[in-house]
Coordinates of C-alpha atoms in Angstrom, one line a residue:
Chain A
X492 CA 0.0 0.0 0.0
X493 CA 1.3 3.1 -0.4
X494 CA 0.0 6.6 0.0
X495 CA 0.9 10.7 -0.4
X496 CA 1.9 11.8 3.3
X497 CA 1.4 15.6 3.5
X498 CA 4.7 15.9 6.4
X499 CA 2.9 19.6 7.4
X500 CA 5.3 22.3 9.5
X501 CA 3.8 21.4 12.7
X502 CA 4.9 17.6 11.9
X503 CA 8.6 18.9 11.3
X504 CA 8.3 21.3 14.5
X505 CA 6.3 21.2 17.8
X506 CA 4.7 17.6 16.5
X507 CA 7.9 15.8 15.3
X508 CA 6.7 12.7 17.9
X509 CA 3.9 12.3 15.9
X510 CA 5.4 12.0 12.5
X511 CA 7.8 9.7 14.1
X512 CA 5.5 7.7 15.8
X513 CA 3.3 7.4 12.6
X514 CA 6.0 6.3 10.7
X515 CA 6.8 3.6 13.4
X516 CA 3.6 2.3 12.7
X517 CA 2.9 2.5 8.8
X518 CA 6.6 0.9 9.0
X519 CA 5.2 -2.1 10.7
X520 CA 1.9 -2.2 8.8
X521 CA 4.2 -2.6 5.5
X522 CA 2.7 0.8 4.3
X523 CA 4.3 2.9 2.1
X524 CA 4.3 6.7 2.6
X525 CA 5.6 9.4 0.2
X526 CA 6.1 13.3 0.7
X527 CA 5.4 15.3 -2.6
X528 CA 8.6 17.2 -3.2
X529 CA 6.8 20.9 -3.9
X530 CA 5.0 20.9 -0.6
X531 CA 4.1 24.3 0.8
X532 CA 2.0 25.4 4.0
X533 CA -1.7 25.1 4.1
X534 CA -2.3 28.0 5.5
X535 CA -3.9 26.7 8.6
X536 CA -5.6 28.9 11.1
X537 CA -4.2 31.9 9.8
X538 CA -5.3 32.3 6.0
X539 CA -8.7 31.8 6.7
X540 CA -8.9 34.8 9.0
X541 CA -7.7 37.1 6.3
X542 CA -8.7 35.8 3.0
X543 CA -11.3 33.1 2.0
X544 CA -9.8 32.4 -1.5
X545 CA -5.9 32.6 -0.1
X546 CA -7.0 30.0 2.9
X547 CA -8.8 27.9 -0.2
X548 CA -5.5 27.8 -2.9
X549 CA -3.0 27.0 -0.3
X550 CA -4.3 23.4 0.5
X551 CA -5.5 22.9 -3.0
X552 CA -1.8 23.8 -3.9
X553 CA -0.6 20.8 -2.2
X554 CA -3.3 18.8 -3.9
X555 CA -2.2 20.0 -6.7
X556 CA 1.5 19.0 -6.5
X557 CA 0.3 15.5 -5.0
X558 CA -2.0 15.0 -8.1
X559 CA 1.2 15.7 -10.2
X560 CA 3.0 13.0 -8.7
X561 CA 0.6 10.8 -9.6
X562 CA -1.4 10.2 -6.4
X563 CA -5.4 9.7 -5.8
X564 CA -5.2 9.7 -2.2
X565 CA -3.0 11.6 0.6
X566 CA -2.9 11.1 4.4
X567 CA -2.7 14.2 6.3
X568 CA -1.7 13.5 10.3
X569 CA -2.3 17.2 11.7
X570 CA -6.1 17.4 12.3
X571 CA -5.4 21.6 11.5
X572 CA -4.0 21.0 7.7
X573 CA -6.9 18.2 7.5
X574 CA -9.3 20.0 8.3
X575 CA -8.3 23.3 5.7
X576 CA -8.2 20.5 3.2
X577 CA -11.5 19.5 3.9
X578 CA -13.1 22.4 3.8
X579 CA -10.8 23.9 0.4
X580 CA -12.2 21.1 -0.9
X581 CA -16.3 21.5 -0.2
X582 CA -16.1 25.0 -0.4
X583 CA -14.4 24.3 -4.2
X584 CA -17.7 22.1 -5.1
X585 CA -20.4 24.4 -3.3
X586 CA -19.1 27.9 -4.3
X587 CA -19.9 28.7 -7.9
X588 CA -16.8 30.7 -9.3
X589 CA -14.7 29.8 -6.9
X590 CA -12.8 26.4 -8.9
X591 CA -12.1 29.1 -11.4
X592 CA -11.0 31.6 -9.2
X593 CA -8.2 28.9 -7.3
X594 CA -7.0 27.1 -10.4
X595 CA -6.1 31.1 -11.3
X596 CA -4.2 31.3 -8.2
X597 CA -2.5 28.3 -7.8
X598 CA -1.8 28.0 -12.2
X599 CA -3.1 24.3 -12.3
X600 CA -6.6 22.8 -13.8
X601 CA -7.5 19.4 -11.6
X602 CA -8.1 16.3 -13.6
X603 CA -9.5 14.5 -10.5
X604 CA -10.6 14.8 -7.2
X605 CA -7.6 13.5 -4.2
X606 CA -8.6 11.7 -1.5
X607 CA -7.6 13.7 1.6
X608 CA -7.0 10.6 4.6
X609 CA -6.8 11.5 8.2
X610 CA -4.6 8.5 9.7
X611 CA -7.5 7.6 12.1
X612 CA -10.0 6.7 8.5
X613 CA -7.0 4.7 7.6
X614 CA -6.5 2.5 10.4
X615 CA -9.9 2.2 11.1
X616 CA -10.4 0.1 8.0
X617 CA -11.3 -3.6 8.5
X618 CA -8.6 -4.9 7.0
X619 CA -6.3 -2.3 8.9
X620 CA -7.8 -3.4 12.4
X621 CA -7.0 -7.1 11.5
X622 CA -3.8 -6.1 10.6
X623 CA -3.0 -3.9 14.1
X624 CA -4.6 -6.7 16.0
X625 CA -2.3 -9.5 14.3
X626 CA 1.1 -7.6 14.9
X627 CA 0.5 -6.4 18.6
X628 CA 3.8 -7.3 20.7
X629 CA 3.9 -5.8 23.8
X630 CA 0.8 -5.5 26.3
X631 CA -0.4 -2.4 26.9
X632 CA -4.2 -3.4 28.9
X633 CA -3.1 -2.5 32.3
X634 CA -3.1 1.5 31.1
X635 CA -6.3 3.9 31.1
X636 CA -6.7 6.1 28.4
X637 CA -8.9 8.8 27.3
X638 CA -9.4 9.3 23.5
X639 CA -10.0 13.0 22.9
X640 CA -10.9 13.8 19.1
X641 CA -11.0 17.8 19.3
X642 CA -12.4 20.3 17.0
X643 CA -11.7 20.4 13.6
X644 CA -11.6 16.2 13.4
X645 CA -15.2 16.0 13.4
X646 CA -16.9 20.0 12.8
X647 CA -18.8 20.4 10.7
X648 CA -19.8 17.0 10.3
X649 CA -21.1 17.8 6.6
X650 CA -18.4 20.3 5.8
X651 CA -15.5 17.6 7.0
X652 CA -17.2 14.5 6.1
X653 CA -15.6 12.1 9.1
X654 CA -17.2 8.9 9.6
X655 CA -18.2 8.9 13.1
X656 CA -20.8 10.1 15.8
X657 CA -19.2 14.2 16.0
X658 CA -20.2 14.4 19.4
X659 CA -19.3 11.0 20.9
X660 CA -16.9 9.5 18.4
X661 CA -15.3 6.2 18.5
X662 CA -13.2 5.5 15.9
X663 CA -9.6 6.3 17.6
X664 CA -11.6 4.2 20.6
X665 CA -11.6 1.4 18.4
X666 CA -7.9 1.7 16.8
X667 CA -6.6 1.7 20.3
X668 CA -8.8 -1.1 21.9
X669 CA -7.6 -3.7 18.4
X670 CA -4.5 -3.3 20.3
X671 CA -5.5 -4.1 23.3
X672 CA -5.7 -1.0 24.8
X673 CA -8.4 0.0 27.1
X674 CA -10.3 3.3 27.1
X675 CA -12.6 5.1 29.8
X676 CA -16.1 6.9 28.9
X677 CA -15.7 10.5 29.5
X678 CA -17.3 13.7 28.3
X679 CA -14.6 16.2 26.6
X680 CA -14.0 14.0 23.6
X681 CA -14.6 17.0 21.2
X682 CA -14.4 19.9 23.7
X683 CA -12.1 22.7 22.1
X684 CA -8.7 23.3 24.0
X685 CA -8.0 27.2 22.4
X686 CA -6.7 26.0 19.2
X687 CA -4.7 28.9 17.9
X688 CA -5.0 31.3 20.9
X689 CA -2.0 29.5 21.6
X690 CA 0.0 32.2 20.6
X691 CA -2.2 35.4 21.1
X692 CA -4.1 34.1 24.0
X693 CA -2.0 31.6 26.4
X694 CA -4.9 32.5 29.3
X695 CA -7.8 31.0 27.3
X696 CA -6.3 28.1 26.1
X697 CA -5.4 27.5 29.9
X698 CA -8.7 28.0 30.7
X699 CA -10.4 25.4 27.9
X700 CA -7.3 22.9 28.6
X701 CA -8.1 22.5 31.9
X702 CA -11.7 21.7 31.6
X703 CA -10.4 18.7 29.6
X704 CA -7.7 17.8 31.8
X705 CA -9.9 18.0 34.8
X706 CA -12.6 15.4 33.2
X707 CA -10.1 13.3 32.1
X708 CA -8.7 13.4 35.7
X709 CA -11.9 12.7 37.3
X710 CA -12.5 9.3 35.3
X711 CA -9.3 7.8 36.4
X712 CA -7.4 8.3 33.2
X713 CA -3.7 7.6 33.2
X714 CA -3.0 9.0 29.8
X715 CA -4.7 11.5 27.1
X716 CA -4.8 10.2 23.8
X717 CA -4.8 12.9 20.6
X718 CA -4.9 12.7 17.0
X719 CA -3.5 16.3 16.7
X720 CA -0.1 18.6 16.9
X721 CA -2.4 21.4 18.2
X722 CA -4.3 19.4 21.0
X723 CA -1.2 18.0 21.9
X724 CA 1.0 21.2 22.5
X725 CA -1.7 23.2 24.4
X726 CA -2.2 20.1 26.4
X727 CA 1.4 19.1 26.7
X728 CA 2.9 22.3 27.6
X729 CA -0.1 24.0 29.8
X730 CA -0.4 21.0 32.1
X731 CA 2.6 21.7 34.7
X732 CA 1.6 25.0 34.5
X733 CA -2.1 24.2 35.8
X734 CA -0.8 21.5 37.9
X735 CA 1.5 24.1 39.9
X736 CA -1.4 27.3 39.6
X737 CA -3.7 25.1 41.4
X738 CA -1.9 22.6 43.1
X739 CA -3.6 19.6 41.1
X740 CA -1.7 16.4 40.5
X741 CA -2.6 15.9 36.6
X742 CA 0.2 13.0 35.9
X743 CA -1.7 12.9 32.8
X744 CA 1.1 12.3 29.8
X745 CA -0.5 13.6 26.1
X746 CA 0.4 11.0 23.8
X747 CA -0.4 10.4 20.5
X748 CA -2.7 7.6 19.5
X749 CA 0.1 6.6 17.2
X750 CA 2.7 6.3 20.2
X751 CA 0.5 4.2 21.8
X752 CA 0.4 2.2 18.6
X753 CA 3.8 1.9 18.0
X754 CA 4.4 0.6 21.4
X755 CA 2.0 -1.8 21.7
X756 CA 3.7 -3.3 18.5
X757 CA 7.2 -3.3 19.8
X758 CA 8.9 0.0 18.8
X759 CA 10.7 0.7 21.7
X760 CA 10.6 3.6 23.5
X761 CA 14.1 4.8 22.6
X762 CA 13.1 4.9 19.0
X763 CA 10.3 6.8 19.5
X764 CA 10.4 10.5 20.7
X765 CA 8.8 10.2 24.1
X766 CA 11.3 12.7 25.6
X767 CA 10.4 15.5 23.4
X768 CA 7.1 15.4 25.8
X769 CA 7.1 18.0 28.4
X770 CA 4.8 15.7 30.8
X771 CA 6.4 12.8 31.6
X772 CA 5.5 9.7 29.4
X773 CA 7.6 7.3 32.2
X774 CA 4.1 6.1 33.5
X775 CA 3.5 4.5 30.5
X776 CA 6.1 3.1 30.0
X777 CA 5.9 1.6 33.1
X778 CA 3.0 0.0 31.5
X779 CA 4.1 -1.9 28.7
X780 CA 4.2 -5.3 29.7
X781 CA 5.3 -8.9 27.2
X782 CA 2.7 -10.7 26.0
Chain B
X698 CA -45.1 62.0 18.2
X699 CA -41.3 61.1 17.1
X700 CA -40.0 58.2 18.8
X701 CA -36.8 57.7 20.2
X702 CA -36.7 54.3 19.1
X703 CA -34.7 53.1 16.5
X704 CA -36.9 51.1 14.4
X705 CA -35.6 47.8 12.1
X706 CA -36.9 45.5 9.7
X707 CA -37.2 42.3 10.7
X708 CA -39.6 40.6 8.0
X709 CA -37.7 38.0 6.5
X710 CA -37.6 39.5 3.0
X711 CA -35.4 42.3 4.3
X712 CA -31.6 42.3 4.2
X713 CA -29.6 45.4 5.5
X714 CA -26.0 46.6 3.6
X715 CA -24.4 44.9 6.3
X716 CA -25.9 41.8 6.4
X717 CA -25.7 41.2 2.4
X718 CA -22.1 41.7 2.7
X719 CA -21.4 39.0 5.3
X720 CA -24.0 36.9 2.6
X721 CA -21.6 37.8 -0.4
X722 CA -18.3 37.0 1.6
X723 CA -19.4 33.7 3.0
X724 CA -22.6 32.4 1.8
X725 CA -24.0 33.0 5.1
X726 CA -27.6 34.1 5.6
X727 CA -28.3 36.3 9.0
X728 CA -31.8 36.2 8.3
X729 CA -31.7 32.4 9.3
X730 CA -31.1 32.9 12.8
X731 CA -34.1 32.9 15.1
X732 CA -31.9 33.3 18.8
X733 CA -31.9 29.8 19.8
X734 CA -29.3 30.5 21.1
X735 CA -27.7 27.0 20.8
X736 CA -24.3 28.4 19.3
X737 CA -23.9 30.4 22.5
X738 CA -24.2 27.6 24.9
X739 CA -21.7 25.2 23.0
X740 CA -19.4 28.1 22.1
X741 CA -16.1 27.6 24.3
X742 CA -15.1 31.3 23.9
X743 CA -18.2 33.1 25.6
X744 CA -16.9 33.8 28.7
X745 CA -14.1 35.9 27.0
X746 CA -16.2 37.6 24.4
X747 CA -17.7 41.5 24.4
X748 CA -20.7 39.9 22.8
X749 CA -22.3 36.9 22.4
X750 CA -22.7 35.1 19.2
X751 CA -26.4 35.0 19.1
X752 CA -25.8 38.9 20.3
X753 CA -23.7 39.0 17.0
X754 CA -25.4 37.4 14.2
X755 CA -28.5 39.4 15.6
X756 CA -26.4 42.7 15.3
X757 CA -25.4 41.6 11.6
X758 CA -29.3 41.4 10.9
X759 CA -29.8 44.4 12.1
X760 CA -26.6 45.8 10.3
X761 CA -25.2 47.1 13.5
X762 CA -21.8 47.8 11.7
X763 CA -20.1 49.7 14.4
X764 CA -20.9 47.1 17.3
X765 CA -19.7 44.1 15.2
X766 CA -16.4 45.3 14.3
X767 CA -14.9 47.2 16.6
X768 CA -16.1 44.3 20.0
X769 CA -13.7 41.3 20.3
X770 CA -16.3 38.7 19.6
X771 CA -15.6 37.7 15.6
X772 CA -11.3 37.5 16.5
X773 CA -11.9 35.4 19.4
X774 CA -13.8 32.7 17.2
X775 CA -11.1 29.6 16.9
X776 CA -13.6 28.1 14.8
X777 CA -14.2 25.1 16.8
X778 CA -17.4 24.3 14.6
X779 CA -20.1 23.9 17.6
X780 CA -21.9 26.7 16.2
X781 CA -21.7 25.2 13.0
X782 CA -23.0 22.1 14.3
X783 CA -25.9 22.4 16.1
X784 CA -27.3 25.5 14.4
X785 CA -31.3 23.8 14.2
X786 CA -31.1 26.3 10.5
X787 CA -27.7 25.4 9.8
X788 CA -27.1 29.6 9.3
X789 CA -23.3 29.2 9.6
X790 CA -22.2 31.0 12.6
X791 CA -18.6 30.6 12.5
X792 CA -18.6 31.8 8.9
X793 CA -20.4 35.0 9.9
X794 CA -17.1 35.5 12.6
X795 CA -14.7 34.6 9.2
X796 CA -16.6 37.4 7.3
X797 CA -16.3 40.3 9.9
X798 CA -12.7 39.2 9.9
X799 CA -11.9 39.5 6.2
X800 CA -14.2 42.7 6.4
X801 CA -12.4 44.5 9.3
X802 CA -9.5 43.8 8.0
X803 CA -10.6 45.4 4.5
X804 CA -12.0 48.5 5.8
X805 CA -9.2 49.1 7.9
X806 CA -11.0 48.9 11.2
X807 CA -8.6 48.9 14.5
X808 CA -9.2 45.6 16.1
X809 CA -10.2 45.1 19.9
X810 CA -8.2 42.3 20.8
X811 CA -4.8 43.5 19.7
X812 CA -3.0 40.2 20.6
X813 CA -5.2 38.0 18.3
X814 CA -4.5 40.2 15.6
X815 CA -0.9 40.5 15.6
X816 CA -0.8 37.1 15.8
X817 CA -2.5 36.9 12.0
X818 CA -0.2 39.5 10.8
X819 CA 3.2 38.6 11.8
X820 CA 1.8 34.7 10.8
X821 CA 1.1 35.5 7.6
X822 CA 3.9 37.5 6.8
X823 CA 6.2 34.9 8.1
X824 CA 4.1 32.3 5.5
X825 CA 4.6 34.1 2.6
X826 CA 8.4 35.0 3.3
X827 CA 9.0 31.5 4.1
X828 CA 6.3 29.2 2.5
X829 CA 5.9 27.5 5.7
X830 CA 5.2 28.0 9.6
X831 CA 8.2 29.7 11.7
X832 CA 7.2 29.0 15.0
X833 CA 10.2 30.8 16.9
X834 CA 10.1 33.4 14.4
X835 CA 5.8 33.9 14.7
X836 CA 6.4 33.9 18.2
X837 CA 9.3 36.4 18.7
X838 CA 7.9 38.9 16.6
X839 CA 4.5 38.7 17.8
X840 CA 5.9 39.5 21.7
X841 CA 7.6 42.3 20.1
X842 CA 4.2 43.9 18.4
X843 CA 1.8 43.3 21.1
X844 CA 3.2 41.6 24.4
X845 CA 6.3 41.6 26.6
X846 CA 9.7 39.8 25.3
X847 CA 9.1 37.6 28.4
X848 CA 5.6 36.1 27.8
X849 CA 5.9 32.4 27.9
X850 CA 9.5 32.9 27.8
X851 CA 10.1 29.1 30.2
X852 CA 8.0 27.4 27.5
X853 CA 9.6 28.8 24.3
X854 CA 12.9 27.7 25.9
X855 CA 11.8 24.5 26.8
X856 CA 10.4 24.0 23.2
X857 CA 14.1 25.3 21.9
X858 CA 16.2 22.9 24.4
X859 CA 13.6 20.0 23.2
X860 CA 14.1 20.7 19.8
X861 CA 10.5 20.9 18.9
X862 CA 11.4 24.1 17.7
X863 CA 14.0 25.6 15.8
X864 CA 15.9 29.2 16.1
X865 CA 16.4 29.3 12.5
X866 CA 13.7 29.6 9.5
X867 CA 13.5 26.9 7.0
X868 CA 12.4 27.9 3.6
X869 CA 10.1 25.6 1.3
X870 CA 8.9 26.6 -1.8
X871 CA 9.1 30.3 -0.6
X872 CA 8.8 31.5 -4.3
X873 CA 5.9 29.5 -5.1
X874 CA 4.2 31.3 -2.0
X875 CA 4.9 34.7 -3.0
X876 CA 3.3 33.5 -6.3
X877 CA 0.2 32.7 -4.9
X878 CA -0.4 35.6 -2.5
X879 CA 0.1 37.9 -5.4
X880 CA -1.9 36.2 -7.6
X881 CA -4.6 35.7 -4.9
X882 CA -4.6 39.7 -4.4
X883 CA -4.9 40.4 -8.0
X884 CA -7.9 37.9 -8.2
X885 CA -9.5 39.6 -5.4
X886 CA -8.9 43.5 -6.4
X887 CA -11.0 42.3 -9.4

């Protein structure tokens, strides 16, 4: 199998565990992922703020260079540039004038339509399940985990077209237990954390990460699972912060659902980049047991 | 006798200037909205806004120009979607916040939360000189617009010493990036 991979700036910056830890897993899963040489920024949450066509021709860009190489279908790990893909793409179909308009910009005419993949719709698959479930090395049951899915993953449901239940979802629930990895009911699965007030706004995101932190606290979680380079550095880096501010044990590591992949089959800890992680990820380690 | 009372329009024929801009922009219709209030009570930004987005979309109905703009409510939309979501007339909520964006941008109008909006312009600048994201560089230069040099200073260190962040800029395709915002501000001038 083998696939585009849209390696984004945040993937090559503040999420570089996730890249790695995705390509752990694709590694073991025998599929093949390949950057498109002309790649560029999709804009994320800034383009859209300022122009509508500018945040619509930077993602289509990047379609346009994977189309070139000869691709149908591209996996795109950061929820953010997911998302502006997504929505570049419906707004292309449901705004007259506005196909025109981008293939101006961007000097390119689409023969087809790409695929645009979120690594969660691709593991998710049947035969991808059977696949996770066959290669699982290491025992990971003894460790509680909360799946948290975020914004942009799942809003608007008919704008982003994910295949799941946008206010309870369960497909990273279902990834993580085919590994044998258990995870607790809890209520913040797609509560916002401040998304790109991280910058402007440190107070608010503070603010909104806590609410989730706190849930995920009160349900016995051991560990915060997240599909996204946002979620994971206003989670991440704020915890300590809240921890110390109001003298709250959190001991919640953010990890990556594809961390907890790639440990459950076999990468080891050294070849993943669990120290990059400003909470502590030795707790889970701790519980990674042989089969 | 002459009343004091500002009188609007509400029949659902009638579209103010305002409104029918934010239409045009975003394919957004104001007129839609009939105060629910369900975008308010999922929105996870309320407790820091001037005004409420039911308050808002209402206000864009009524083609209160002045109140929308220049009140913090549209830049502190992260557009999370809930609006979006759960709207019973699908109106598009968070597409009204993009619109008063573009448009207060456009007409020059000072923006009420400073932070958030230096945050837009040093990020794009730092897109198009570079073709991708600069964290350090986005960062630096927006504590030197609009906060102190020693905002979040323990965290941008920490990111540096982790290497989750580099000191340098890297460029990638910078030229084609240039391209496109040009071309993107001719198509629009049109």
């Amino acid at each position: 199998m083998r696939f585009a991979y849209y390696n984004s700036c945040s993937l090559r910056s503040t999420g570089k565990e996730y890249d790695k830890s995705l390509r752990a897993v694709f590694d073991k899963l025998d599929v093949k992922l390949v950057e498109p040489e002309n790649w560029m920024c999709c804009g994320s949450t800034i383009a859209h703020n300022v122009s509508h066509l500018l945040s619509t021709a930077l993602p289509m860009k990047n379609l346009a260079e994977i189309e070139k190489e000869g691709f149908t279908e591209v996996i795109v790990p950061c929820t953010a540039c997911y998302s502006r893909f997504k929505i570049a793409q419906h707004d292309v179909k449901n705004r007259p004038g506005l196909k025109e308009k981008v293939e101006e910009a961007i000097d390119y005419k689409f023969k087809g339509d790409i695929k645009v993949l979120h690594p969660l719709e691709v593991l998710a698959r049947e035969d991808m399940l059977k696949l996770l479930a066959e290669k699982v090395e290491k025992d990971l049951s003894a460790l509680k985990v909360v799946s948290y899915y975020g914004c942009l993953l799942v809003r608007p449901p008919k704008v982003i077209g994910f295949n799941d239940n946008f206010e309870y979802p369960e497909t990273m629930d279902r990834i993580l237990k085919a590994v044998g990895i258990n995870t607790l009911d809890w209520s913040h699965k797609t509560e916002c954390c401040g998304g790109s007030l991280a910058v402007s706004r440190p107070e608010i995101v503070k603010s909104l990460t806590k609410r989730i932190l706190d849930d995920a606290k009160s349900v016995g979680a051991e560990a915060i699972s997240v599909p996204c380079t946002f979620c994971h550095l206003n989670m991440d880096t704020r915890e300590e912060e809240l921890a110390r501010e109001f003298s709250i044990n959190y001991d919640l590591p953010i990890v990556y659902f594809t961390e907890l992949l790639a440990l459950a089959l076999g990468a080891s800890a050294s070849k993943l980049m669990l120290n990059k992680h400003f909470v502590d990820t030795g707790s889970i380690l701790q519980k990674v047991a042989a089969r | 006798m002459e009343s004091n009372i500002k009188e609007y329009d509400l029949s659902v024929d009638s579209i103010t200037e305002f409104s029918d801009l934010v239409k045009k922009l975003n394919d957004v219709d104001a007129n839609m909205c009939y105060q629910c209030r369900k975008c308010t009570s999922g929105c996870p930004l309320t407790d820091f806004m001037d005004y409420t987005p039911t308050q808002i979309i209402h206000a864009v109905r009524l083609g209160l120009k002045d109140m929308v703009l220049n009140n913090n409510t549209y830049q502190l939309c992260v557009a999370c979607g809930m609006c979006n979501t759960r709207c019973p007339q699908e109106t598009g909520l968070y597409d009204v916040m993009e619109a008063l964006s573009v448009i207060a941008r456009k007409e020059g109008v000072k923006p009420k939360a400073t932070k958030v909006d230096a945050f837009y312009e040093v990020g794009l600048a730092n897109l198009r000189r570079f073709g991708r994201m600069y964290d350090f560089g986005v960062a630096a230069m927006h504590r030197l617009k609009a906060g102190n040099i020693t905002d979040d200073l323990g965290m941008g260190l920490k990111l540096l010493q982790k290497g989750k962040m580099d000191i340098l800029p890297a460029f990638q395709n910078s030229r084609e990036m240039k391209k496109i915002f040009k071309k993107v501000e001719e198509v629009e001038k049109r």
